[in-house]
GROMACS .gro file of C-alpha atoms in nm:
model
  287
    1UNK     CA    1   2.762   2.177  -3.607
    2UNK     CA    2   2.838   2.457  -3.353
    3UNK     CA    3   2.752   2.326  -2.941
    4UNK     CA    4   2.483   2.492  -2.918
    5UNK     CA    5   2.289   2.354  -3.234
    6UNK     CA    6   2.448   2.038  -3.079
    7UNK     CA    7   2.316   2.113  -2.723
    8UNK     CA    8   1.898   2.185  -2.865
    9UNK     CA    9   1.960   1.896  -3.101
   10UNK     CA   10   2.028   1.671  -2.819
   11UNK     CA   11   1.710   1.837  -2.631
   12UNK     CA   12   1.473   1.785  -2.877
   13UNK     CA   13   1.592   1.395  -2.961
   14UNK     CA   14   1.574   1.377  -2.577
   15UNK     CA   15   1.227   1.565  -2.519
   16UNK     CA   16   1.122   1.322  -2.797
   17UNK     CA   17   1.270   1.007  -2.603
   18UNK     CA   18   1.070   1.098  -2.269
   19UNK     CA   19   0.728   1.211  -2.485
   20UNK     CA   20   0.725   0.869  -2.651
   21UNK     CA   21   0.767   0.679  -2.323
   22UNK     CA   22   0.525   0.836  -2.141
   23UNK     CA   23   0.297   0.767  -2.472
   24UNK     CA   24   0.365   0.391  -2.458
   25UNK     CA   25   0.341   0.390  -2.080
   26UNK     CA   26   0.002   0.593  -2.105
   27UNK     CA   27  -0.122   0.317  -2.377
   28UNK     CA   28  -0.011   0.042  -2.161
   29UNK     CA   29  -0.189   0.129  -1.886
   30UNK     CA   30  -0.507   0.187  -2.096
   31UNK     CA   31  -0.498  -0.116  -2.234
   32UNK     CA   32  -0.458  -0.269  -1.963
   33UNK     CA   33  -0.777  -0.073  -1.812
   34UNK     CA   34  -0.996  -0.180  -2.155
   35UNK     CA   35  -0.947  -0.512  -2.168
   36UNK     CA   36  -1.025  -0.584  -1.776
   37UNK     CA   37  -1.350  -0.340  -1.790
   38UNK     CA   38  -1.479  -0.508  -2.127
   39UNK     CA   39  -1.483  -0.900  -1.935
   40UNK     CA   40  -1.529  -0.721  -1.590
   41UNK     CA   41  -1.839  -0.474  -1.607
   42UNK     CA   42  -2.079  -0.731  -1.728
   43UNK     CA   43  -2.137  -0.838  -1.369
   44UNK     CA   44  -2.065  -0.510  -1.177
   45UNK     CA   45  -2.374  -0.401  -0.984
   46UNK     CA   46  -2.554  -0.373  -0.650
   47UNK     CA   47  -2.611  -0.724  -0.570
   48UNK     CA   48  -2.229  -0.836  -0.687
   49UNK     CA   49  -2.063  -0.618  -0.412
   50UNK     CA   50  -2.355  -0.756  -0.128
   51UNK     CA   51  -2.386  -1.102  -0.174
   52UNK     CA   52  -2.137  -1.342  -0.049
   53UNK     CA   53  -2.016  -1.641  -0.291
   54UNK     CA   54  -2.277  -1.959  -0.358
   55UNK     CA   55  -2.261  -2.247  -0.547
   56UNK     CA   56  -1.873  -2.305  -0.523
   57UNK     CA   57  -1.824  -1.969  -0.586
   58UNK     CA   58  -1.963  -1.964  -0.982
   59UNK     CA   59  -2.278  -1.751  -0.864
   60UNK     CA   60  -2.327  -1.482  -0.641
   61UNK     CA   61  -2.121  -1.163  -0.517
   62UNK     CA   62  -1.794  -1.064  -0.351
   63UNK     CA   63  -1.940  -0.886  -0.038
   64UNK     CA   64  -1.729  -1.184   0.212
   65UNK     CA   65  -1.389  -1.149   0.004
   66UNK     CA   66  -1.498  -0.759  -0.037
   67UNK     CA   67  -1.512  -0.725   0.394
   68UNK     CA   68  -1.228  -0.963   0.444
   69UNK     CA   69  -0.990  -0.723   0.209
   70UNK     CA   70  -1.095  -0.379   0.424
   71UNK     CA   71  -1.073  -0.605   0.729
   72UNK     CA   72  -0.704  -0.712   0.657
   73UNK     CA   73  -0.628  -0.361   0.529
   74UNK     CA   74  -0.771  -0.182   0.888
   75UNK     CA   75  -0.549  -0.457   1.108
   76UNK     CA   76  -0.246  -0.415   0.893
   77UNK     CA   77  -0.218   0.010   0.930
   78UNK     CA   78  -0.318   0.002   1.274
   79UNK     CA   79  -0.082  -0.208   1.316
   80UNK     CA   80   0.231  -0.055   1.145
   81UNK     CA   81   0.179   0.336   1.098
   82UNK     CA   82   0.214   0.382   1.503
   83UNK     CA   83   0.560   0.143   1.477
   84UNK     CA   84   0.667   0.292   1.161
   85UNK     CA   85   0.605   0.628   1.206
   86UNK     CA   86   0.747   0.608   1.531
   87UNK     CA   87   1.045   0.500   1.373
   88UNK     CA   88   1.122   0.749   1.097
   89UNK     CA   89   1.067   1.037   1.375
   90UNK     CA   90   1.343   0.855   1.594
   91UNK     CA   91   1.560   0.834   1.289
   92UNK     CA   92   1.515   1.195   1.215
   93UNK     CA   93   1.510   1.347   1.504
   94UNK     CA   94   1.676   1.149   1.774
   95UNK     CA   95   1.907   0.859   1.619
   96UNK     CA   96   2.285   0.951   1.630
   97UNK     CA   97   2.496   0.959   1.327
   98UNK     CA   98   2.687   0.616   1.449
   99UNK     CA   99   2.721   0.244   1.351
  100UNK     CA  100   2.441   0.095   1.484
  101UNK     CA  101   2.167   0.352   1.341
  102UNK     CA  102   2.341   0.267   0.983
  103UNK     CA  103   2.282  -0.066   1.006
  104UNK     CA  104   1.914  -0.029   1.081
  105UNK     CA  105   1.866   0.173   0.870
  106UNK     CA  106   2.048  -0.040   0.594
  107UNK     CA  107   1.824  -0.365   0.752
  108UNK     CA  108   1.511  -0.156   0.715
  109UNK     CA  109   1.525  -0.046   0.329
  110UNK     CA  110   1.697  -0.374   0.222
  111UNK     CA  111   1.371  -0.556   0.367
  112UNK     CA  112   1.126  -0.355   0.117
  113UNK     CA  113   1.274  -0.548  -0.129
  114UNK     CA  114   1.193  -0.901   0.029
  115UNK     CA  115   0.916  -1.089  -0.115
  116UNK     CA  116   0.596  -1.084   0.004
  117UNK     CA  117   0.585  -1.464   0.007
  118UNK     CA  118   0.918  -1.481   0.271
  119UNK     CA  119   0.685  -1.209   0.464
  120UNK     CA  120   0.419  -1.504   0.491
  121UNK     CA  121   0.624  -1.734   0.592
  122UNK     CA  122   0.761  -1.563   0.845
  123UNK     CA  123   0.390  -1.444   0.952
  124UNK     CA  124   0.320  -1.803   0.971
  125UNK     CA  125   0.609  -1.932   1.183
  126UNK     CA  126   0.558  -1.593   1.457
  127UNK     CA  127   0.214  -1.531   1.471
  128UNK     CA  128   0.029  -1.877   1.367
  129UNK     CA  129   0.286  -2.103   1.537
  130UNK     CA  130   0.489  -1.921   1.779
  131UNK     CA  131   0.210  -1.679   1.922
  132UNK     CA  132  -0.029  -1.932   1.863
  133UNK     CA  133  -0.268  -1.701   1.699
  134UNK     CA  134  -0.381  -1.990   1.452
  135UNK     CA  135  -0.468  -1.878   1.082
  136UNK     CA  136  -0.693  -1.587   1.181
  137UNK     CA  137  -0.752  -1.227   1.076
  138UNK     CA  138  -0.508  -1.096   1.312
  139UNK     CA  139  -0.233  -1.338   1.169
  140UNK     CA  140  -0.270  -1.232   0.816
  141UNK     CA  141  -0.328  -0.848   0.990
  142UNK     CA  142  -0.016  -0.858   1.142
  143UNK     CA  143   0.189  -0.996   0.888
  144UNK     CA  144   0.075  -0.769   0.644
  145UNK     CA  145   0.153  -0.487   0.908
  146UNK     CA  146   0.554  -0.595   0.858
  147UNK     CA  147   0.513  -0.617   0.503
  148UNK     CA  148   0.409  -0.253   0.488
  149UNK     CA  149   0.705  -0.151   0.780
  150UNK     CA  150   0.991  -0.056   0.571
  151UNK     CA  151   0.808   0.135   0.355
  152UNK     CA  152   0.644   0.358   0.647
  153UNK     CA  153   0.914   0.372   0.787
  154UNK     CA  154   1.112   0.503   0.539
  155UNK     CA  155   0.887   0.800   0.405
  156UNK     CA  156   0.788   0.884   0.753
  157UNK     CA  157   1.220   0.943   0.819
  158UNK     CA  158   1.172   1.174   0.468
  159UNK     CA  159   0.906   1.349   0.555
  160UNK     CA  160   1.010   1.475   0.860
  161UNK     CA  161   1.399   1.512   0.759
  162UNK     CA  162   1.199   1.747   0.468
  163UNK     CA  163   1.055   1.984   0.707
  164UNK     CA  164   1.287   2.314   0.710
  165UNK     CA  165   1.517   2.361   0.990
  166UNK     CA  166   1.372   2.719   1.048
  167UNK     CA  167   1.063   2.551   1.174
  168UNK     CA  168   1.240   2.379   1.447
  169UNK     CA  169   1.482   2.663   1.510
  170UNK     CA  170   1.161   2.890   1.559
  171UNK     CA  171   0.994   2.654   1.772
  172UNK     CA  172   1.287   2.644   2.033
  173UNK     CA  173   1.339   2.958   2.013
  174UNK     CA  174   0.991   3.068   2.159
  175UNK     CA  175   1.060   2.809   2.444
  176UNK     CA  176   0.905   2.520   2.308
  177UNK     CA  177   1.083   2.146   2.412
  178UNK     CA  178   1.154   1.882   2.207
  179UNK     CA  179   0.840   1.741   2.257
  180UNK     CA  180   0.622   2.001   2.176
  181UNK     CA  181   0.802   2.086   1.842
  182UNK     CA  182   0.783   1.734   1.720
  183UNK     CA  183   0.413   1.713   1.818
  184UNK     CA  184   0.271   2.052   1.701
  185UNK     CA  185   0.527   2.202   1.466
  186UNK     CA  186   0.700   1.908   1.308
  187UNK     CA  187   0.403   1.632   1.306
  188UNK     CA  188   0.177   1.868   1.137
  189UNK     CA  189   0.445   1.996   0.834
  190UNK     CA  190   0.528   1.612   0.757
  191UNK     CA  191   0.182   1.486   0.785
  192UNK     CA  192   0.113   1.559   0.374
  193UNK     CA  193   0.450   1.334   0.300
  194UNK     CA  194   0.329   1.080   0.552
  195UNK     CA  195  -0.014   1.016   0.411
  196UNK     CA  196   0.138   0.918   0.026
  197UNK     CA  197   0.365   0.673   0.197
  198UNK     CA  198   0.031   0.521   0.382
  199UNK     CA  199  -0.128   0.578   0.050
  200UNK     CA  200   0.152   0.295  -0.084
  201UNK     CA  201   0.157   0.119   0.161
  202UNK     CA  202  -0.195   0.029   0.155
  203UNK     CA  203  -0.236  -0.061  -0.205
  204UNK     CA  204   0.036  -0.304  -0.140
  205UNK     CA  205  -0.125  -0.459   0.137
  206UNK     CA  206  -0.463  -0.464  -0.054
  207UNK     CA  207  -0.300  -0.627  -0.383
  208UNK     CA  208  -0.072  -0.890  -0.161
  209UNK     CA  209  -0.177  -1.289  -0.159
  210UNK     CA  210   0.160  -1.457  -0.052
  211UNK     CA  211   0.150  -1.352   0.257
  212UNK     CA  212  -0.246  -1.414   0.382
  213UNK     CA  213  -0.224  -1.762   0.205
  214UNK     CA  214   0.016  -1.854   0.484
  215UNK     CA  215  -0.187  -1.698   0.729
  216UNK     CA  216  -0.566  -1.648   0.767
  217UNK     CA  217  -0.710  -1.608   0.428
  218UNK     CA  218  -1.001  -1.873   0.346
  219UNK     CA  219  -1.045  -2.045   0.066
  220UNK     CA  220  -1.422  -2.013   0.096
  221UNK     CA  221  -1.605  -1.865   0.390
  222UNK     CA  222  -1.960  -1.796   0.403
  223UNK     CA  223  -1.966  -1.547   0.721
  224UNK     CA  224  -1.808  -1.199   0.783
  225UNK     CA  225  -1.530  -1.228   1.001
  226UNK     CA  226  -1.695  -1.137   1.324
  227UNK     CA  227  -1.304  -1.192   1.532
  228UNK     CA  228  -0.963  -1.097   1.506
  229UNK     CA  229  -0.903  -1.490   1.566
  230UNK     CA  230  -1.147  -1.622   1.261
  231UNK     CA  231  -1.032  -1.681   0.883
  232UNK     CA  232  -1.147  -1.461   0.618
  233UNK     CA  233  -1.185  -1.442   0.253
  234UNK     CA  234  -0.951  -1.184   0.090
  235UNK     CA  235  -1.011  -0.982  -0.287
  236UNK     CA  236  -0.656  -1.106  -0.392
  237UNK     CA  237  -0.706  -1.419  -0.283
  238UNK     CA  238  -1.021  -1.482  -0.420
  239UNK     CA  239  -0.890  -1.396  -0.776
  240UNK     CA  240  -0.640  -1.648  -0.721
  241UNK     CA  241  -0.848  -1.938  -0.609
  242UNK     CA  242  -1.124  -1.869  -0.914
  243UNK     CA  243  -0.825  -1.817  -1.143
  244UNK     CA  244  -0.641  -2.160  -1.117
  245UNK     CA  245  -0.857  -2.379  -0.918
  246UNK     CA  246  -1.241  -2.305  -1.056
  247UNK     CA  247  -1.409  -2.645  -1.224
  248UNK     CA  248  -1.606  -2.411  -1.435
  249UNK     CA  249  -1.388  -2.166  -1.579
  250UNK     CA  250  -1.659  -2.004  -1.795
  251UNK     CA  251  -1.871  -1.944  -1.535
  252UNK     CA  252  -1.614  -1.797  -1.258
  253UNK     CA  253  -1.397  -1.610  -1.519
  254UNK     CA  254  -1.724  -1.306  -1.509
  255UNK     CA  255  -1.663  -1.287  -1.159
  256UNK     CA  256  -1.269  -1.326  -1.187
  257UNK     CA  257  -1.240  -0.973  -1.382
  258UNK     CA  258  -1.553  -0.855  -1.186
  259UNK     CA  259  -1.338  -0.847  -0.902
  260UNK     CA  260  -1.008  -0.712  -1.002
  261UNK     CA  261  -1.230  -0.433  -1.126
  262UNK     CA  262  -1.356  -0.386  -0.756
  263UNK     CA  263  -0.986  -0.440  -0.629
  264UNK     CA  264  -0.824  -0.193  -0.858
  265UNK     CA  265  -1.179   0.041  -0.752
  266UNK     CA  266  -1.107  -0.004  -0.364
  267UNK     CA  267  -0.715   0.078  -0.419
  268UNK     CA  268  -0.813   0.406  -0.623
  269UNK     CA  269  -1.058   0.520  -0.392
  270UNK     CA  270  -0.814   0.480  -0.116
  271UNK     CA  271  -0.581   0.642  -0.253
  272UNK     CA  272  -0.782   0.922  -0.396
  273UNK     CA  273  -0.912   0.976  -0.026
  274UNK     CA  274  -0.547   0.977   0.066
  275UNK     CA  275  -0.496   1.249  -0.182
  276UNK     CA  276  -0.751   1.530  -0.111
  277UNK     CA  277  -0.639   1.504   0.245
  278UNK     CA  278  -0.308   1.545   0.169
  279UNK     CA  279  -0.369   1.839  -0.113
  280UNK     CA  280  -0.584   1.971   0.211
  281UNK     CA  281  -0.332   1.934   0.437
  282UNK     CA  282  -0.010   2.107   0.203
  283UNK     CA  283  -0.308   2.407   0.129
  284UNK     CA  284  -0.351   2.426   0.510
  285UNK     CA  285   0.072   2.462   0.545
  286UNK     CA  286   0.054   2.700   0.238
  287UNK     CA  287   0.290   2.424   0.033
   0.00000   0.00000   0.00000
């Protein structure tokens, strides 16, 4: 066999590799997606996603655990996109190439690999015992917010080490100072890379329970969190508590799937949001 027969032999087995796994990945998923919407859907409707819990939590809606999830969400990215995009731009733009910035930089990625439940416990010994905070909203907020960090952190550094030099070159050379190119030349050109990194990042604060078990999430509370400094229900939670400690599995299991429907709905959404602005933003650039 002559190389090139070789070489389009060895494409096509290879093609055929990569077509299959995105086959069985695609099936997977779908499965996945069919099996949670046929014990799920039953109980999707108006009055599931605006009525709180009753009767132990076998009747009723989601709208407390529904509320508590956005809540947690809303504390955690106000809470780490100003930190951690603050931090990429001073790694891209302003750190020197020398020991020190290595090592943070090392610290930083190796802590997106932590577990989440470490994360609560550390959420639990700064903010609920240290601070003083007590399991609250703003505990669980906040140590969701560090969670979330090194992954901020790290696309914002991308994002902005992605934006051409030319930009920055013409920038300075029309007089511009550092400042001003950062804020309305290079801000603006990295915002598109920024947003899927916050896209990430809040599906994985959404989807977390290690973490908020430590530190503010309820195991049953009839009221809306009406104070950073009161417990709330949480989606992820929620599933967990009707999952494993439900007296009448048949009855909660309805409401179980019901709920990672409306999970897996508000992380979609979110990130579908998160998409059109960023497809509007890279059309705006004319990327």
């Amino acid at each position: 066999m002559s190389r090139t027969r070789q070489r389009r032999f060895c494409d096509r087995i290879m093609t055929a590799v990569f077509w299959f796994c995105g086959a069985a990945l695609l099936v997977v998923i779908a499965a996945v997606a069919i099996f949670l919407f046929n014990r799920g859907w039953r109980v999707l409707s108006f009055e599931f996603l605006t009525q709180p819990p009753k009767d132990g939590m076998t009747t009723g809606g989601i709208l407390t655990p529904l509320i508590g999830t956005i809540q947690l969400i809303i504390v955690a990215m106000l809470t780490a996109l100003p930190v951690g995009i603050m931090t990429g731009l001073y790694f891209a733009e302003y750190a020197t190439d020398n020991l020190f910035t290595k090592v943070l930089r090392i610290s930083i990625r190796s802590l997106a690999g932590v577990p989440s439940v470490i994360f609560g416990l550390f959420g639990l010994s700064v903010f609920v015992v240290f601070m003083n905070f007590g399991s609250c909203l703003l505990s669980a907020g906040l140590t969701l917010g560090c969670l979330s960090l090194p992954l901020i952190v790290t696309v914002s550094e991308q994002a902005f080490l992605a934006v051409p030099q030319d930009y920055r070159d013409a920038s300075y050379a029309l007089g511009a100072t550092k400042y001003q190119t950062v804020v309305k030349v290079l801000s603006p050109s990295a915002a598109s890379t920024i947003i899927t990194g916050v896209i990430l990042a809040i599906g994985r604060v959404a989807g977390e329970t290690a973490p908020i078990m430590f530190t503010g999430a309820a195991y049953f509370a009839p009221e809306i969190a009406l104070s950073l400094f009161e417990q709330v229900m949480a989606l992820p939670y929620h599933i967990y508590v009707l999952a494993t400690s439900s007296t009448d599995v048949n009855a909660t299991m309805p409401i179980q799937y019901g709920a990672i429907l409306v999970l897996i709905g508000l992380v979609l959404g979110t990130s579908a949001i998160g998409v059109i602005a960023r497809a509007k933003l890279s059309h705006r650039d004319g990327r």
